[in-house]
GROMACS .gro file of C-alpha atoms in nm:
model
  490
    1MET     CA    1   5.292  10.560   7.213
    2LYS     CA    2   4.972  10.423   6.957
    3ASN     CA    3   4.874  10.124   6.732
    4LEU     CA    4   4.784  10.234   6.430
    5HIS     CA    5   4.512  10.057   6.461
    6ILE     CA    6   4.323  10.215   6.746
    7LEU     CA    7   4.359  10.547   6.572
    8LEU     CA    8   4.163  10.431   6.243
    9GLU     CA    9   3.866  10.325   6.444
   10ASP     CA   10   3.636  10.546   6.344
   11LEU     CA   11   3.749  10.664   5.997
   12ASP     CA   12   3.686  10.570   5.637
   13TYR     CA   13   4.088  10.436   5.461
   14GLU     CA   14   4.180  10.311   5.183
   15CYS     CA   15   4.602  10.218   5.277
   16LEU     CA   16   4.769  10.360   4.928
   17GLN     CA   17   5.041  10.179   5.050
   18GLY     CA   18   5.245  10.043   5.325
   19SER     CA   19   5.239   9.846   5.637
   20MET     CA   20   4.893   9.858   5.870
   21ASP     CA   21   5.071   9.740   6.201
   22ARG     CA   22   5.213  10.040   6.362
   23GLU     CA   23   5.302  10.225   6.643
   24VAL     CA   24   5.293  10.569   6.661
   25ILE     CA   25   5.502  10.743   6.848
   26SER     CA   26   5.311  11.112   6.806
   27LEU     CA   27   5.065  11.288   6.566
   28VAL     CA   28   5.154  11.542   6.446
   29TYR     CA   29   5.007  11.784   6.071
   30ASP     CA   30   5.256  12.041   6.165
   31SER     CA   31   5.595  11.930   5.960
   32ARG     CA   32   5.858  12.125   6.186
   33LYS     CA   33   5.688  11.902   6.539
   34VAL     CA   34   5.773  11.566   6.285
   35GLU     CA   35   5.951  11.292   6.500
   36LYS     CA   36   6.061  10.951   6.407
   37GLY     CA   37   5.788  10.793   6.444
   38SER     CA   38   5.556  10.982   6.408
   39ALA     CA   39   5.186  11.004   6.135
   40PHE     CA   40   5.187  11.288   5.979
   41VAL     CA   41   4.786  11.428   5.867
   42CYS     CA   42   4.840  11.654   5.523
   43ILE     CA   43   4.638  11.960   5.598
   44ARG     CA   44   4.518  12.151   5.242
   45GLY     CA   45   4.578  12.530   5.384
   46THR     CA   46   4.520  12.840   5.331
   47VAL     CA   47   4.854  12.887   5.184
   48THR     CA   48   5.052  12.551   5.210
   49ASP     CA   49   4.996  12.216   5.145
   50GLY     CA   50   5.104  12.000   5.389
   51HIS     CA   51   5.087  11.746   5.028
   52ALA     CA   52   5.333  11.943   4.971
   53PHE     CA   53   5.563  11.879   5.244
   54ALA     CA   54   5.529  11.505   5.221
   55ARG     CA   55   5.881  11.390   5.059
   56ASP     CA   56   6.000  11.612   5.371
   57VAL     CA   57   5.814  11.420   5.735
   58VAL     CA   58   5.889  11.143   5.558
   59GLU     CA   59   6.312  11.216   5.638
   60LYS     CA   60   6.211  11.350   5.921
   61GLY     CA   61   6.109  11.004   6.054
   62ALA     CA   62   5.775  11.025   5.990
   63GLU     CA   63   5.602  10.643   5.919
   64VAL     CA   64   5.222  10.787   5.892
   65LEU     CA   65   5.158  11.004   5.602
   66PHE     CA   66   4.687  11.072   5.550
   67VAL     CA   67   4.667  11.216   5.219
   68GLU     CA   68   4.398  11.305   5.021
   69LYS     CA   69   4.593  11.272   4.706
   70ALA     CA   70   4.889  10.971   4.652
   71VAL     CA   71   5.140  11.097   4.709
   72GLU     CA   72   5.570  11.006   4.612
   73VAL     CA   73   5.705  10.856   4.866
   74PRO     CA   74   5.940  10.557   4.982
   75GLU     CA   75   5.743  10.179   4.988
   76HIS     CA   76   5.835  10.126   5.328
   77VAL     CA   77   5.610  10.489   5.442
   78THR     CA   78   5.212  10.327   5.543
   79VAL     CA   79   5.047  10.651   5.305
   80ILE     CA   80   4.632  10.629   5.394
   81ARG     CA   81   4.429  10.841   5.193
   82VAL     CA   82   4.104  11.000   5.298
   83LYS     CA   83   3.778  11.158   5.169
   84ASP     CA   84   3.950  11.508   5.397
   85THR     CA   85   4.174  11.539   5.561
   86ARG     CA   86   4.083  11.811   5.832
   87TYR     CA   87   3.773  11.582   5.896
   88ALA     CA   88   4.044  11.302   5.987
   89LEU     CA   89   4.270  11.552   6.146
   90ALA     CA   90   3.982  11.579   6.460
   91LEU     CA   91   3.922  11.166   6.443
   92LEU     CA   92   4.318  11.109   6.469
   93SER     CA   93   4.335  11.399   6.777
   94CYS     CA   94   3.983  11.179   6.945
   95ALA     CA   95   4.159  10.853   6.985
   96TRP     CA   96   4.475  11.010   7.070
   97PHE     CA   97   4.393  11.157   7.292
   98ASP     CA   98   4.121  10.811   7.394
   99HIS     CA   99   3.830  11.056   7.378
  100PRO     CA  100   3.827  11.275   7.649
  101SER     CA  101   3.510  11.390   7.549
  102ARG     CA  102   3.289  11.124   7.710
  103ARG     CA  103   3.438  11.209   8.073
  104LEU     CA  104   3.301  11.549   8.059
  105LYS     CA  105   2.964  11.699   7.990
  106THR     CA  106   3.044  11.956   7.715
  107ILE     CA  107   2.871  12.238   7.599
  108GLY     CA  108   2.945  12.440   7.260
  109VAL     CA  109   2.778  12.777   7.155
  110THR     CA  110   2.820  12.898   6.876
  111GLY     CA  111   2.649  13.285   6.721
  112THR     CA  112   2.775  13.601   6.530
  113LYS     CA  113   2.753  13.829   6.936
  114GLY     CA  114   2.769  13.643   7.300
  115LYS     CA  115   2.946  13.381   7.229
  116THR     CA  116   3.267  13.487   7.520
  117THR     CA  117   2.968  13.647   7.758
  118THR     CA  118   2.743  13.349   7.732
  119THR     CA  119   3.092  13.143   7.863
  120TYR     CA  120   3.176  13.284   8.119
  121MET     CA  121   2.859  13.383   8.307
  122VAL     CA  122   2.741  12.974   8.233
  123ARG     CA  123   3.152  12.896   8.393
  124SER     CA  124   3.028  13.174   8.635
  125ILE     CA  125   2.774  12.938   8.746
  126LEU     CA  126   2.794  12.629   8.694
  127GLU     CA  127   3.135  12.725   8.966
  128SER     CA  128   2.932  12.845   9.195
  129ALA     CA  129   2.753  12.497   9.210
  130GLY     CA  130   3.076  12.342   9.288
  131TYR     CA  131   3.137  12.192   8.873
  132HIS     CA  132   3.493  12.171   8.787
  133VAL     CA  133   3.443  12.395   8.475
  134GLY     CA  134   3.691  12.387   8.186
  135LEU     CA  135   3.615  12.674   7.951
  136ILE     CA  136   3.747  12.738   7.521
  137GLY     CA  137   3.751  13.101   7.332
  138THR     CA  138   3.886  13.397   7.222
  139ILE     CA  139   4.025  13.500   7.554
  140GLU     CA  140   4.160  13.166   7.678
  141THR     CA  141   4.160  12.869   7.755
  142VAL     CA  142   4.136  12.814   8.113
  143ILE     CA  143   4.280  12.460   8.220
  144GLY     CA  144   4.212  12.438   8.598
  145GLU     CA  145   4.448  12.720   8.763
  146GLU     CA  146   4.608  12.736   8.438
  147GLN     CA  147   4.481  13.026   8.172
  148ILE     CA  148   4.613  13.003   7.796
  149PRO     CA  149   4.619  13.362   7.553
  150SER     CA  150   4.403  13.267   7.297
  151GLU     CA  151   4.493  13.223   6.897
  152ASN     CA  152   4.135  13.114   6.704
  153THR     CA  153   3.779  13.093   6.863
  154THR     CA  154   3.802  12.753   6.893
  155PRO     CA  155   4.163  12.652   6.822
  156GLU     CA  156   4.262  12.331   6.611
  157SER     CA  157   4.057  11.991   6.616
  158TYR     CA  158   4.376  11.878   6.748
  159VAL     CA  159   4.383  12.094   7.020
  160VAL     CA  160   4.072  12.157   7.107
  161GLN     CA  161   4.124  11.709   7.208
  162GLU     CA  162   4.487  11.822   7.338
  163SER     CA  163   4.271  12.038   7.595
  164PHE     CA  164   3.975  11.801   7.706
  165ALA     CA  165   4.274  11.583   7.796
  166LYS     CA  166   4.424  11.774   8.026
  167MET     CA  167   4.108  11.918   8.130
  168VAL     CA  168   4.021  11.500   8.237
  169LYS     CA  169   4.350  11.508   8.430
  170ALA     CA  170   4.331  11.861   8.602
  171GLY     CA  171   3.943  11.756   8.714
  172CYS     CA  172   3.684  11.883   8.558
  173ASP     CA  173   3.415  11.769   8.532
  174CYS     CA  174   3.291  11.960   8.228
  175VAL     CA  175   3.309  12.312   7.949
  176VAL     CA  176   3.231  12.542   7.739
  177MET     CA  177   3.352  12.649   7.478
  178GLU     CA  178   3.334  12.924   7.178
  179VAL     CA  179   3.242  12.722   6.825
  180SER     CA  180   3.287  12.917   6.568
  181SER     CA  181   3.135  12.958   6.201
  182GLN     CA  182   3.476  12.892   6.128
  183ALA     CA  183   3.545  12.607   6.374
  184LEU     CA  184   3.254  12.359   6.223
  185MET     CA  185   3.339  12.406   5.902
  186MET     CA  186   3.712  12.306   5.940
  187HIS     CA  187   3.595  12.005   6.114
  188ARG     CA  188   3.762  12.155   6.406
  189CYS     CA  189   3.448  11.997   6.701
  190ALA     CA  190   3.414  11.635   6.448
  191GLY     CA  191   3.491  11.338   6.671
  192PHE     CA  192   3.249  11.351   6.946
  193VAL     CA  193   2.844  11.482   7.014
  194PHE     CA  194   2.853  11.752   7.237
  195ASP     CA  195   2.576  11.750   7.517
  196TYR     CA  196   2.470  12.117   7.451
  197GLY     CA  197   2.461  12.310   7.200
  198ILE     CA  198   2.370  12.668   7.124
  199PHE     CA  199   2.327  12.931   6.918
  200THR     CA  200   2.294  13.267   7.052
  201ASN     CA  201   2.200  13.492   6.740
  202ILE     CA  202   2.299  13.569   6.391
  203GLY     CA  203   2.380  13.868   6.165
  204LEU     CA  204   2.586  13.914   5.863
  205ASP     CA  205   2.923  13.920   5.983
  206HIS     CA  206   3.255  13.677   5.877
  207ILE     CA  207   3.148  13.708   5.482
  208GLY     CA  208   3.454  13.755   5.283
  209PRO     CA  209   3.786  13.634   5.158
  210ASN     CA  210   3.901  13.420   5.390
  211GLU     CA  211   3.594  13.375   5.533
  212HIS     CA  212   3.204  13.266   5.442
  213SER     CA  213   3.079  13.289   5.072
  214SER     CA  214   2.761  13.426   5.115
  215PHE     CA  215   2.521  13.481   5.437
  216GLU     CA  216   2.356  13.163   5.355
  217GLN     CA  217   2.706  12.976   5.370
  218TYR     CA  218   2.788  13.125   5.742
  219LEU     CA  219   2.457  13.026   5.822
  220GLU     CA  220   2.470  12.618   5.666
  221CYS     CA  221   2.810  12.589   5.877
  222LYS     CA  222   2.624  12.720   6.228
  223LYS     CA  223   2.277  12.526   6.138
  224ILE     CA  224   2.625  12.164   6.196
  225LEU     CA  225   2.612  12.230   6.578
  226LEU     CA  226   2.273  12.160   6.607
  227LYS     CA  227   2.333  11.804   6.402
  228GLN     CA  228   2.653  11.795   6.671
  229CYS     CA  229   2.429  11.798   6.963
  230ARG     CA  230   2.232  11.648   7.220
  231ILE     CA  231   2.034  11.879   7.341
  232GLY     CA  232   2.033  12.238   7.077
  233ILE     CA  233   1.908  12.567   7.287
  234VAL     CA  234   1.800  12.853   7.064
  235ASN     CA  235   1.740  13.236   7.072
  236ARG     CA  236   1.380  13.211   6.941
  237ASP     CA  237   1.346  13.608   6.889
  238ASP     CA  238   1.586  13.535   6.606
  239GLU     CA  239   1.460  13.684   6.241
  240HIS     CA  240   1.548  13.402   6.174
  241PHE     CA  241   1.486  13.128   6.378
  242ASP     CA  242   1.298  12.908   6.164
  243SER     CA  243   1.555  12.854   5.888
  244ILE     CA  244   1.779  12.798   6.203
  245VAL     CA  245   1.670  12.517   6.401
  246GLN     CA  246   1.583  12.390   6.023
  247GLY     CA  247   1.693  11.944   5.979
  248HIS     CA  248   1.788  12.000   6.277
  249THR     CA  249   1.823  11.656   6.464
  250CYS     CA  250   1.855  11.760   6.843
  251GLN     CA  251   1.644  11.826   7.043
  252LEU     CA  252   1.568  12.143   7.136
  253GLU     CA  253   1.433  12.405   7.380
  254THR     CA  254   1.419  12.801   7.309
  255TYR     CA  255   1.466  13.128   7.518
  256GLY     CA  256   1.364  13.457   7.436
  257PHE     CA  257   1.129  13.706   7.510
  258SER     CA  258   0.875  13.590   7.297
  259PRO     CA  259   0.589  13.473   7.409
  260ASP     CA  260   0.659  13.098   7.277
  261ALA     CA  261   1.015  13.066   7.389
  262ASP     CA  262   1.068  12.832   7.590
  263LEU     CA  263   1.278  13.030   7.879
  264ARG     CA  264   1.149  13.443   7.913
  265ALA     CA  265   1.187  13.712   8.005
  266LYS     CA  266   1.001  13.970   8.130
  267GLU     CA  267   0.938  14.285   8.380
  268ALA     CA  268   1.307  14.388   8.164
  269HIS     CA  269   1.439  14.766   8.323
  270LEU     CA  270   1.721  15.006   8.339
  271VAL     CA  271   1.945  14.969   8.614
  272SER     CA  272   2.151  15.256   8.715
  273HIS     CA  273   2.355  15.496   8.940
  274PRO     CA  274   2.697  15.725   8.941
  275GLY     CA  275   2.999  15.485   8.863
  276TYR     CA  276   2.777  15.211   8.788
  277LEU     CA  277   2.531  15.087   8.491
  278GLY     CA  278   2.304  14.715   8.467
  279ILE     CA  279   1.971  14.560   8.426
  280ALA     CA  280   1.779  14.364   8.559
  281TYR     CA  281   1.457  14.148   8.443
  282ARG     CA  282   1.227  13.832   8.586
  283VAL     CA  283   1.285  13.496   8.413
  284SER     CA  284   0.971  13.318   8.314
  285GLY     CA  285   0.868  13.036   8.205
  286LEU     CA  286   1.058  12.670   8.292
  287MET     CA  287   1.192  12.913   8.580
  288ASP     CA  288   1.057  13.205   8.790
  289PHE     CA  289   1.295  13.369   8.968
  290PRO     CA  290   1.458  13.753   8.940
  291VAL     CA  291   1.747  13.826   8.804
  292GLU     CA  292   2.050  14.108   8.857
  293ILE     CA  293   2.278  14.223   8.618
  294ASP     CA  294   2.615  14.486   8.592
  295ILE     CA  295   2.639  14.424   8.273
  296PRO     CA  296   2.421  14.719   8.063
  297GLY     CA  297   2.191  14.701   7.825
  298LYS     CA  298   1.952  14.407   7.617
  299PHE     CA  299   2.211  14.169   7.519
  300SER     CA  300   2.313  14.142   7.836
  301ILE     CA  301   1.906  14.010   7.876
  302TYR     CA  302   2.010  13.719   7.610
  303ASN     CA  303   2.325  13.624   7.736
  304SER     CA  304   2.187  13.578   8.063
  305LEU     CA  305   1.878  13.404   7.952
  306THR     CA  306   2.131  13.162   7.707
  307ALA     CA  307   2.285  13.089   7.979
  308ILE     CA  308   2.053  13.015   8.247
  309SER     CA  309   1.857  12.796   8.025
  310ILE     CA  310   2.191  12.593   8.015
  311CYS     CA  311   2.249  12.553   8.361
  312ARG     CA  312   1.912  12.383   8.416
  313HIS     CA  313   2.057  12.112   8.312
  314PHE     CA  314   2.299  12.128   8.584
  315GLU     CA  315   2.028  12.177   8.886
  316VAL     CA  316   2.161  12.387   8.986
  317PRO     CA  317   2.007  12.616   9.262
  318VAL     CA  318   1.820  12.963   9.192
  319GLU     CA  319   2.035  13.199   9.446
  320ASN     CA  320   2.350  13.068   9.290
  321ILE     CA  321   2.271  13.145   8.970
  322GLN     CA  322   2.105  13.502   9.091
  323ALA     CA  323   2.420  13.563   9.280
  324ALA     CA  324   2.709  13.459   8.996
  325LEU     CA  325   2.464  13.613   8.724
  326LYS     CA  326   2.564  13.918   8.978
  327VAL     CA  327   2.909  13.941   8.965
  328ALA     CA  328   3.012  13.830   8.620
  329LYS     CA  329   3.221  13.984   8.483
  330VAL     CA  330   3.441  13.883   8.084
  331LYS     CA  331   3.777  14.094   8.062
  332GLY     CA  332   3.741  14.403   7.718
  333ARG     CA  333   3.308  14.304   7.746
  334VAL     CA  334   3.146  14.633   7.911
  335GLU     CA  335   3.438  14.607   8.188
  336MET     CA  336   3.375  14.854   8.402
  337VAL     CA  337   3.597  14.967   8.601
  338LYS     CA  338   3.601  15.164   8.902
  339VAL     CA  339   3.806  15.497   8.874
  340SER     CA  340   3.489  15.867   9.005
  341ASP     CA  341   3.166  15.806   9.185
  342GLU     CA  342   3.103  16.064   8.952
  343PHE     CA  343   3.104  15.916   8.568
  344THR     CA  344   3.118  15.607   8.415
  345LEU     CA  345   3.411  15.474   8.303
  346MET     CA  346   3.417  15.095   8.059
  347ILE     CA  347   3.681  14.907   7.852
  348ASP     CA  348   3.467  14.710   7.560
  349TYR     CA  349   3.585  14.521   7.199
  350ALA     CA  350   3.378  14.742   6.986
  351HIS     CA  351   3.661  14.753   6.693
  352ASN     CA  352   3.423  14.745   6.379
  353ALA     CA  353   3.133  15.001   6.335
  354MET     CA  354   2.838  14.780   6.401
  355SER     CA  355   3.012  14.691   6.732
  356LEU     CA  356   3.078  15.016   6.827
  357GLU     CA  357   2.691  15.167   6.729
  358SER     CA  358   2.526  14.837   6.907
  359LEU     CA  359   2.752  14.940   7.250
  360LEU     CA  360   2.688  15.363   7.127
  361GLY     CA  361   2.392  15.285   7.122
  362THR     CA  362   2.308  15.008   7.386
  363LEU     CA  363   2.425  15.294   7.730
  364ARG     CA  364   2.297  15.595   7.548
  365GLU     CA  365   1.950  15.449   7.660
  366TYR     CA  366   2.058  15.525   8.009
  367GLU     CA  367   2.061  15.852   7.916
  368PRO     CA  368   2.402  16.007   8.006
  369HIS     CA  369   2.435  16.369   8.105
  370ARG     CA  370   2.844  16.225   7.782
  371ILE     CA  371   2.903  15.999   7.630
  372VAL     CA  372   3.382  16.025   7.589
  373CYS     CA  373   3.406  15.814   7.367
  374VAL     CA  374   3.797  15.695   7.258
  375PHE     CA  375   4.016  15.484   7.099
  376GLY     CA  376   4.138  15.434   6.740
  377CYS     CA  377   4.181  15.156   6.448
  378GLY     CA  378   4.412  14.890   6.300
  379GLY     CA  379   4.713  15.022   6.101
  380ASN     CA  380   4.762  14.806   5.768
  381ARG     CA  381   4.421  14.715   5.769
  382SER     CA  382   4.107  14.846   5.553
  383ARG     CA  383   4.003  15.233   5.606
  384THR     CA  384   3.727  15.202   5.575
  385ARG     CA  385   3.673  15.092   5.897
  386ARG     CA  386   3.781  15.402   5.962
  387PHE     CA  387   3.574  15.592   5.857
  388GLU     CA  388   3.317  15.369   5.973
  389MET     CA  389   3.404  15.459   6.303
  390GLY     CA  390   3.447  15.859   6.337
  391GLU     CA  391   3.136  15.852   6.126
  392VAL     CA  392   2.973  15.686   6.421
  393SER     CA  393   3.155  15.794   6.710
  394GLY     CA  394   3.172  16.170   6.612
  395ARG     CA  395   2.690  16.059   6.556
  396MET     CA  396   2.704  15.934   6.917
  397SER     CA  397   2.945  16.036   7.063
  398ASP     CA  398   2.925  16.344   7.293
  399LEU     CA  399   3.250  16.364   7.260
  400THR     CA  400   3.592  16.192   7.100
  401ILE     CA  401   3.881  16.157   7.169
  402ILE     CA  402   4.120  15.994   6.891
  403THR     CA  403   4.416  15.787   7.017
  404SER     CA  404   4.616  15.479   6.907
  405ASP     CA  405   4.513  15.092   6.887
  406ASN     CA  406   4.773  14.868   6.717
  407PRO     CA  407   4.933  15.131   6.439
  408ARG     CA  408   5.178  14.823   6.382
  409ASN     CA  409   5.364  15.007   5.989
  410GLU     CA  410   5.130  15.308   5.933
  411GLU     CA  411   5.257  15.636   6.095
  412PRO     CA  412   4.973  15.669   6.410
  413GLN     CA  413   4.877  16.080   6.239
  414ALA     CA  414   4.742  15.870   5.921
  415ILE     CA  415   4.549  15.690   6.055
  416ILE     CA  416   4.369  15.925   6.271
  417ASP     CA  417   4.366  16.164   6.026
  418ASP     CA  418   4.172  15.847   5.791
  419ILE     CA  419   3.909  15.878   6.102
  420LYS     CA  420   3.872  16.251   6.174
  421THR     CA  421   3.735  16.192   5.721
  422GLY     CA  422   3.495  16.054   5.908
  423ILE     CA  423   3.431  16.213   6.235
  424GLY     CA  424   3.337  16.571   5.982
  425LYS     CA  425   3.063  16.399   5.829
  426THR     CA  426   2.933  16.454   6.127
  427ASP     CA  427   2.907  16.799   6.391
  428GLY     CA  428   3.051  16.537   6.657
  429LYS     CA  429   3.355  16.733   6.904
  430TYR     CA  430   3.634  16.585   6.876
  431VAL     CA  431   4.035  16.580   6.999
  432GLU     CA  432   4.355  16.384   6.885
  433ILE     CA  433   4.625  16.269   7.163
  434ILE     CA  434   4.837  15.943   6.947
  435ASP     CA  435   4.963  15.867   7.289
  436ARG     CA  436   4.628  15.661   7.475
  437LYS     CA  437   4.805  15.653   7.766
  438GLU     CA  438   4.768  16.036   7.685
  439ALA     CA  439   4.432  16.030   7.574
  440ILE     CA  440   4.376  15.836   7.909
  441ARG     CA  441   4.369  16.104   8.130
  442TYR     CA  442   4.279  16.354   7.926
  443ALA     CA  443   3.935  16.133   7.915
  444ILE     CA  444   3.966  16.078   8.342
  445THR     CA  445   4.076  16.409   8.374
  446HIS     CA  446   3.818  16.577   8.226
  447GLY     CA  447   3.555  16.336   8.278
  448GLU     CA  448   3.232  16.516   8.398
  449PRO     CA  449   2.933  16.394   8.639
  450GLY     CA  450   2.710  16.136   8.517
  451ASP     CA  451   3.003  16.076   8.182
  452ILE     CA  452   2.880  15.739   7.987
  453ILE     CA  453   3.373  15.721   7.985
  454VAL     CA  454   3.417  15.430   7.649
  455LEU     CA  455   3.752  15.242   7.577
  456ALA     CA  456   3.687  15.145   7.267
  457GLY     CA  457   3.873  14.916   7.033
  458LYS     CA  458   4.152  14.689   7.263
  459GLY     CA  459   3.918  14.492   7.525
  460HIS     CA  460   4.146  14.180   7.675
  461GLU     CA  461   4.434  14.337   7.436
  462ASP     CA  462   4.726  14.347   7.683
  463TYR     CA  463   4.978  14.468   7.433
  464GLN     CA  464   5.031  14.770   7.126
  465ILE     CA  465   5.208  14.730   6.817
  466ILE     CA  466   5.369  14.944   6.687
  467ARG     CA  467   5.655  14.959   6.326
  468GLY     CA  468   5.607  14.547   6.336
  469LYS     CA  469   5.655  14.584   6.768
  470LYS     CA  470   5.465  14.429   7.053
  471TYR     CA  471   5.509  14.647   7.328
  472PRO     CA  472   5.324  14.561   7.674
  473MET     CA  473   4.987  14.787   7.746
  474ASP     CA  474   4.723  14.669   7.887
  475GLU     CA  475   4.413  14.930   8.014
  476ARG     CA  476   4.366  14.831   8.332
  477VAL     CA  477   4.718  14.839   8.410
  478LEU     CA  478   4.728  15.259   8.227
  479ILE     CA  479   4.436  15.377   8.399
  480ARG     CA  480   4.621  15.235   8.766
  481GLU     CA  481   4.871  15.427   8.714
  482ILE     CA  482   4.742  15.705   8.648
  483LEU     CA  483   4.498  15.703   8.940
  484LYS     CA  484   4.855  15.653   9.122
  485GLU     CA  485   4.963  15.921   8.904
  486LEU     CA  486   4.718  16.211   8.988
  487LYS     CA  487   4.705  16.158   9.398
  488GLU     CA  488   5.060  16.211   9.402
  489GLU     CA  489   4.993  16.528   9.125
  490ALA     CA  490   4.701  16.579   9.466
   0.00000   0.00000   0.00000
């Protein structure tokens, strides 16, 4: 329970009607959760407008409404008008949970690519040095021993503050979180200042209906983070660097390969042997030591440099950084699974043409005997993606094994046929096996020395949607089952 005046301390508002002398039982933005004594925040969503539920929530017992426009409700209900109810929800949530961010070191990571891996690397390094680290991101929210699957990269502001409060209670002293452009645009992280704000890179993504109207708008939303943090850490090599830092209000630091970067990578080289791919380099500038990472590709250098740039401020010993980066893993992001001493198998979330092309290009640098790509595409989604992914795999893989992803309400064969249309524009070889487990079995049993086998598209997901129903399906479990069955058959 909170006094209404306490909730309003940081908010600009106008009371349209009712008493300001209220005790609020709960702060709610979902009309289904209203109870007697609730304060309800009317949010304008993409599908529904919370203002339309004003009368309904009052009948359920709401005694305070936060609105952007006048609503017709009984006179005893307190109605408070604000300029933006999403922004108001963020500030109200901070107050409702007693400003938990003030008791945590907060680290926010934004960018088109690298957010997820960077947050896990940061968590790995800081925990190796004895910190208790909460995490909020695309895959999950981690609070102590609790792991909560995520629905959004960055949850609603109320959930962010609720998670912070739980982290404080669980003994966490810092939190690292992914901050999406949508979250910044919709004020999900408003109401507090990040201790560290990280900008990894920006590219042409998330532009279109229900996202951002243009690249310029996308960039402007991302840049908000550098006006909402004390220390900003930015990729100096990004071609849009000057635009990214324009208007920043934080103390600025940079990283990258550029000689102008504060923290630099040099002497980078690939590391590989059967069943293993990695990369090594030397950190220079603000720090000086060698690093090896068990994740392939140049992007791993950027991700780890970002993590080092952050953890430097926590005075983590070099040996802790080196050891933690060597074992840092992210479920479904270039995740290597040991199945053979002769070839390498990995799971990756690459589920569109751009991410698949980037992944396969990275793996080609290791000069494998063959690249074998196992993937499918989601049903009830753009057919163009199927053509494009088929063409990319046909062009860049030595063998494509086309299978099912989440067919949803479409026939798997129809999706496969679309992918084949894309492959047909290339000289790429392919086989088609609808059942994903059988497709993985085929890839493993036909693996050749020096191969790199990629299971693309599912990544961290542990389900498959067929005819509208969700079924358990974790590729790691499938691999274990296949290896057990092959051993029994031997």
